[in-house]
PDB file of C-alpha atoms and ligand atoms in Angstrom:
ATOM      1  CA  MET A   1      -9.583  10.148 -16.893  1.00  0.00           C
ATOM      2  CA  ASN A   2      -7.853  13.534 -15.088  1.00  0.00           C
ATOM      3  CA  ILE A   3      -5.413  13.173 -12.883  1.00  0.00           C
ATOM      4  CA  SER A   4      -4.560  16.483 -11.010  1.00  0.00           C
ATOM      5  CA  ARG A   5      -1.608  15.614  -8.971  1.00  0.00           C
ATOM      6  CA  ILE A   6      -0.130  12.835  -6.752  1.00  0.00           C
ATOM      7  CA  GLU A   7      -2.301  12.648  -3.865  1.00  0.00           C
ATOM      8  CA  HIS A   8      -0.157  10.824  -1.944  1.00  0.00           C
ATOM      9  CA  ILE A   9       2.498   7.610  -2.283  1.00  0.00           C
ATOM     10  CA  GLY A  10       2.593   5.061   0.024  1.00  0.00           C
ATOM     11  CA  ILE A  11       5.112   3.098   1.984  1.00  0.00           C
ATOM     12  CA  ALA A  12       4.763  -0.042   3.511  1.00  0.00           C
ATOM     13  CA  VAL A  13       6.869   0.504   6.978  1.00  0.00           C
ATOM     14  CA  LYS A  14       7.142  -2.197   9.900  1.00  0.00           C
ATOM     15  CA  SER A  15       6.500  -0.247  12.009  1.00  0.00           C
ATOM     16  CA  ILE A  16       5.387   3.349  12.295  1.00  0.00           C
ATOM     17  CA  GLU A  17       6.996   4.573  15.337  1.00  0.00           C
ATOM     18  CA  ASN A  18      10.469   3.659  14.009  1.00  0.00           C
ATOM     19  CA  ALA A  19      10.001   4.947  11.033  1.00  0.00           C
ATOM     20  CA  LEU A  20       8.919   8.099  12.416  1.00  0.00           C
ATOM     21  CA  PHE A  21      12.783   8.460  13.726  1.00  0.00           C
ATOM     22  CA  PHE A  22      13.951   8.975   9.149  1.00  0.00           C
ATOM     23  CA  TYR A  23      11.302  11.327   8.567  1.00  0.00           C
ATOM     24  CA  GLU A  24      11.205  13.290  11.506  1.00  0.00           C
ATOM     25  CA  LYS A  25      14.483  13.702  12.775  1.00  0.00           C
ATOM     26  CA  ILE A  26      16.558  13.319   9.440  1.00  0.00           C
ATOM     27  CA  LEU A  27      14.454  14.476   6.671  1.00  0.00           C
ATOM     28  CA  GLY A  28      12.676  17.274   8.989  1.00  0.00           C
ATOM     29  CA  LEU A  29       8.522  16.816   7.496  1.00  0.00           C
ATOM     30  CA  ASP A  30       6.034  17.077  10.133  1.00  0.00           C
ATOM     31  CA  CYS A  31       3.793  13.826  11.015  1.00  0.00           C
ATOM     32  CA  TYR A  32       0.324  15.636  11.023  1.00  0.00           C
ATOM     33  CA  ASN A  33      -1.997  12.310  11.491  1.00  0.00           C
ATOM     34  CA  ILE A  34      -1.927   9.111  11.950  1.00  0.00           C
ATOM     35  CA  GLU A  35      -4.647   7.351  12.113  1.00  0.00           C
ATOM     36  CA  GLU A  36      -5.767   3.007  12.229  1.00  0.00           C
ATOM     37  CA  ILE A  37      -8.175   2.314   9.049  1.00  0.00           C
ATOM     38  CA  THR A  38      -9.173  -1.388  11.364  1.00  0.00           C
ATOM     39  CA  ASP A  39     -11.392  -3.185   8.724  1.00  0.00           C
ATOM     40  CA  GLN A  40      -7.837  -2.869   6.464  1.00  0.00           C
ATOM     41  CA  GLY A  41      -5.536  -4.030   9.142  1.00  0.00           C
ATOM     42  CA  VAL A  42      -3.554  -0.757   8.555  1.00  0.00           C
ATOM     43  CA  LYS A  43      -2.190   2.533  10.825  1.00  0.00           C
ATOM     44  CA  THR A  44      -1.377   5.684   8.884  1.00  0.00           C
ATOM     45  CA  ALA A  45       1.207   8.092   9.213  1.00  0.00           C
ATOM     46  CA  PHE A  46       1.087  11.393   7.398  1.00  0.00           C
ATOM     47  CA  PHE A  47       4.001  13.848   6.555  1.00  0.00           C
ATOM     48  CA  ARG A  48       3.005  16.678   4.014  1.00  0.00           C
ATOM     49  CA  ILE A  49       5.125  17.443   1.083  1.00  0.00           C
ATOM     50  CA  GLY A  50       4.130  20.552  -0.802  1.00  0.00           C
ATOM     51  CA  ASP A  51       0.822  19.855  -2.667  1.00  0.00           C
ATOM     52  CA  THR A  52       1.597  15.775  -1.933  1.00  0.00           C
ATOM     53  CA  LYS A  53       2.238  14.213   0.964  1.00  0.00           C
ATOM     54  CA  ILE A  54       3.817  10.408   2.275  1.00  0.00           C
ATOM     55  CA  GLU A  55       1.643   7.481   3.901  1.00  0.00           C
ATOM     56  CA  LEU A  56       2.902   5.509   5.778  1.00  0.00           C
ATOM     57  CA  LEU A  57       1.615   2.066   5.950  1.00  0.00           C
ATOM     58  CA  GLU A  58       2.226  -0.173   8.921  1.00  0.00           C
ATOM     59  CA  PRO A  59       0.363  -3.545   9.262  1.00  0.00           C
ATOM     60  CA  SER A  60      -2.004  -3.851  12.343  1.00  0.00           C
ATOM     61  CA  SER A  61      -3.393  -7.176  12.420  1.00  0.00           C
ATOM     62  CA  GLU A  62      -1.493 -10.475  10.552  1.00  0.00           C
ATOM     63  CA  GLY A  63      -3.768 -11.198   7.698  1.00  0.00           C
ATOM     64  CA  SER A  64      -4.033  -6.998   5.883  1.00  0.00           C
ATOM     65  CA  VAL A  65      -2.656  -6.915   2.644  1.00  0.00           C
ATOM     66  CA  ILE A  66       0.042  -4.298   4.114  1.00  0.00           C
ATOM     67  CA  ALA A  67       1.422  -7.580   6.605  1.00  0.00           C
ATOM     68  CA  LYS A  68       1.776  -9.953   3.421  1.00  0.00           C
ATOM     69  CA  PHE A  69       2.993  -7.087   1.852  1.00  0.00           C
ATOM     70  CA  ILE A  70       6.276  -6.979   3.922  1.00  0.00           C
ATOM     71  CA  LYS A  71       6.046 -10.849   3.889  1.00  0.00           C
ATOM     72  CA  LYS A  72       6.690 -10.787   0.252  1.00  0.00           C
ATOM     73  CA  ARG A  73       8.652  -7.963  -0.837  1.00  0.00           C
ATOM     74  CA  GLY A  74      10.392  -5.698   2.306  1.00  0.00           C
ATOM     75  CA  GLU A  75       9.430  -2.427   3.265  1.00  0.00           C
ATOM     76  CA  GLY A  76       9.601   0.236   0.333  1.00  0.00           C
ATOM     77  CA  VAL A  77       6.775   2.339  -1.849  1.00  0.00           C
ATOM     78  CA  HIS A  78       4.129   0.289  -2.137  1.00  0.00           C
ATOM     79  CA  HIS A  79       1.646   2.298  -3.963  1.00  0.00           C
ATOM     80  CA  ILE A  80       1.455   5.223  -6.112  1.00  0.00           C
ATOM     81  CA  ALA A  81      -2.092   7.357  -4.996  1.00  0.00           C
ATOM     82  CA  PHE A  82      -3.423  10.030  -8.107  1.00  0.00           C
ATOM     83  CA  SER A  83      -5.934  12.387  -7.185  1.00  0.00           C
ATOM     84  CA  VAL A  84      -9.155  12.476  -9.812  1.00  0.00           C
ATOM     85  CA  SER A  85     -12.166  14.719  -9.645  1.00  0.00           C
ATOM     86  CA  ASN A  86     -14.509  11.826 -10.216  1.00  0.00           C
ATOM     87  CA  ILE A  87     -13.529   8.506  -9.476  1.00  0.00           C
ATOM     88  CA  ASN A  88     -17.141   6.493 -10.118  1.00  0.00           C
ATOM     89  CA  ASP A  89     -16.294   8.061 -13.989  1.00  0.00           C
ATOM     90  CA  VAL A  90     -12.752   7.011 -13.768  1.00  0.00           C
ATOM     91  CA  LEU A  91     -13.033   3.781 -12.812  1.00  0.00           C
ATOM     92  CA  THR A  92     -16.066   2.787 -15.386  1.00  0.00           C
ATOM     93  CA  GLU A  93     -13.537   4.629 -17.718  1.00  0.00           C
ATOM     94  CA  MET A  94     -10.783   2.335 -16.545  1.00  0.00           C
ATOM     95  CA  LYS A  95     -12.837  -0.704 -16.704  1.00  0.00           C
ATOM     96  CA  SER A  96     -13.565   0.615 -19.832  1.00  0.00           C
ATOM     97  CA  LYS A  97      -9.519   0.195 -21.641  1.00  0.00           C
ATOM     98  CA  GLY A  98      -9.197  -2.655 -20.122  1.00  0.00           C
ATOM     99  CA  VAL A  99      -7.754  -2.329 -16.461  1.00  0.00           C
ATOM    100  CA  GLN A 100      -7.835  -4.739 -13.921  1.00  0.00           C
ATOM    101  CA  LEU A 101      -9.583  -3.080 -11.163  1.00  0.00           C
ATOM    102  CA  ILE A 102      -9.164  -3.989  -7.323  1.00  0.00           C
ATOM    103  CA  ASP A 103     -12.187  -2.229  -5.998  1.00  0.00           C
ATOM    104  CA  LYS A 104     -14.824  -2.360  -9.065  1.00  0.00           C
ATOM    105  CA  MET A 105     -16.594   0.677  -6.326  1.00  0.00           C
ATOM    106  CA  PRO A 106     -15.197   3.972  -4.020  1.00  0.00           C
ATOM    107  CA  ARG A 107     -14.906   2.967  -0.564  1.00  0.00           C
ATOM    108  CA  SER A 108     -13.803   4.748   2.403  1.00  0.00           C
ATOM    109  CA  GLY A 109     -10.239   4.841   3.059  1.00  0.00           C
ATOM    110  CA  ALA A 110      -7.477   7.655   5.794  1.00  0.00           C
ATOM    111  CA  GLU A 111      -8.259  10.800   5.819  1.00  0.00           C
ATOM    112  CA  GLY A 112     -12.044  10.727   4.829  1.00  0.00           C
ATOM    113  CA  LEU A 113     -11.217   9.905   0.915  1.00  0.00           C
ATOM    114  CA  LEU A 114     -13.047   7.760  -1.562  1.00  0.00           C
ATOM    115  CA  ILE A 115     -10.752   5.514  -2.580  1.00  0.00           C
ATOM    116  CA  ALA A 116     -10.574   2.479  -5.592  1.00  0.00           C
ATOM    117  CA  PHE A 117      -7.407   0.973  -6.419  1.00  0.00           C
ATOM    118  CA  LEU A 118      -6.533  -0.533 -10.452  1.00  0.00           C
ATOM    119  CA  HIS A 119      -4.720  -3.788 -10.222  1.00  0.00           C
ATOM    120  CA  PRO A 120      -0.940  -4.130 -10.779  1.00  0.00           C
ATOM    121  CA  LYS A 121      -1.110  -6.664 -13.452  1.00  0.00           C
ATOM    122  CA  THR A 122      -2.495  -4.145 -15.733  1.00  0.00           C
ATOM    123  CA  THR A 123      -0.251  -0.785 -14.429  1.00  0.00           C
ATOM    124  CA  ASN A 124       2.788  -1.915 -15.249  1.00  0.00           C
ATOM    125  CA  ASN A 125       2.926  -3.947 -11.977  1.00  0.00           C
ATOM    126  CA  ILE A 126       2.600   0.117  -9.977  1.00  0.00           C
ATOM    127  CA  LEU A 127      -0.367  -0.700  -7.137  1.00  0.00           C
ATOM    128  CA  ILE A 128      -2.283   2.810  -8.309  1.00  0.00           C
ATOM    129  CA  GLU A 129      -5.136   3.776  -5.660  1.00  0.00           C
ATOM    130  CA  LEU A 130      -7.041   6.657  -7.313  1.00  0.00           C
ATOM    131  CA  CYS A 131      -8.318   9.319  -4.698  1.00  0.00           C
ATOM    132  CA  GLN A 132     -11.242  11.758  -4.570  1.00  0.00           C
TER     133      GLN A 132
HETATM  134 ZN1  LIG B   1      -2.556   5.796  -0.048  1.00  0.00          ZN
END
């Protein structure tokens, strides 16, 4: 796998509106994009930090993965996303190396990227997202 950089860090929050205060007013970051990904029941807000980003994730439906995560573990770091040049090749490679895939095929995520998640069970309990 050829990871070029950390694309973003995903952070689960109960409310983007409330979290904006900390990220904008306290940290001085600019939120440049807010979008809702309806099929995943999540609303996202993005901030650039140099070459990487922070992605805030707010549940927009009760049954969403983020809603369950917050219920179980509270707000906090949800996943780390790596930038890769060929996501299909990486998925094939990860599978052959015994990594459990959440997404067997890439799907579309926020910001028009192709994404796929690796299961924390085989990644030392870190949810890893691949982005192309
Ligand atoms: Zn993400």
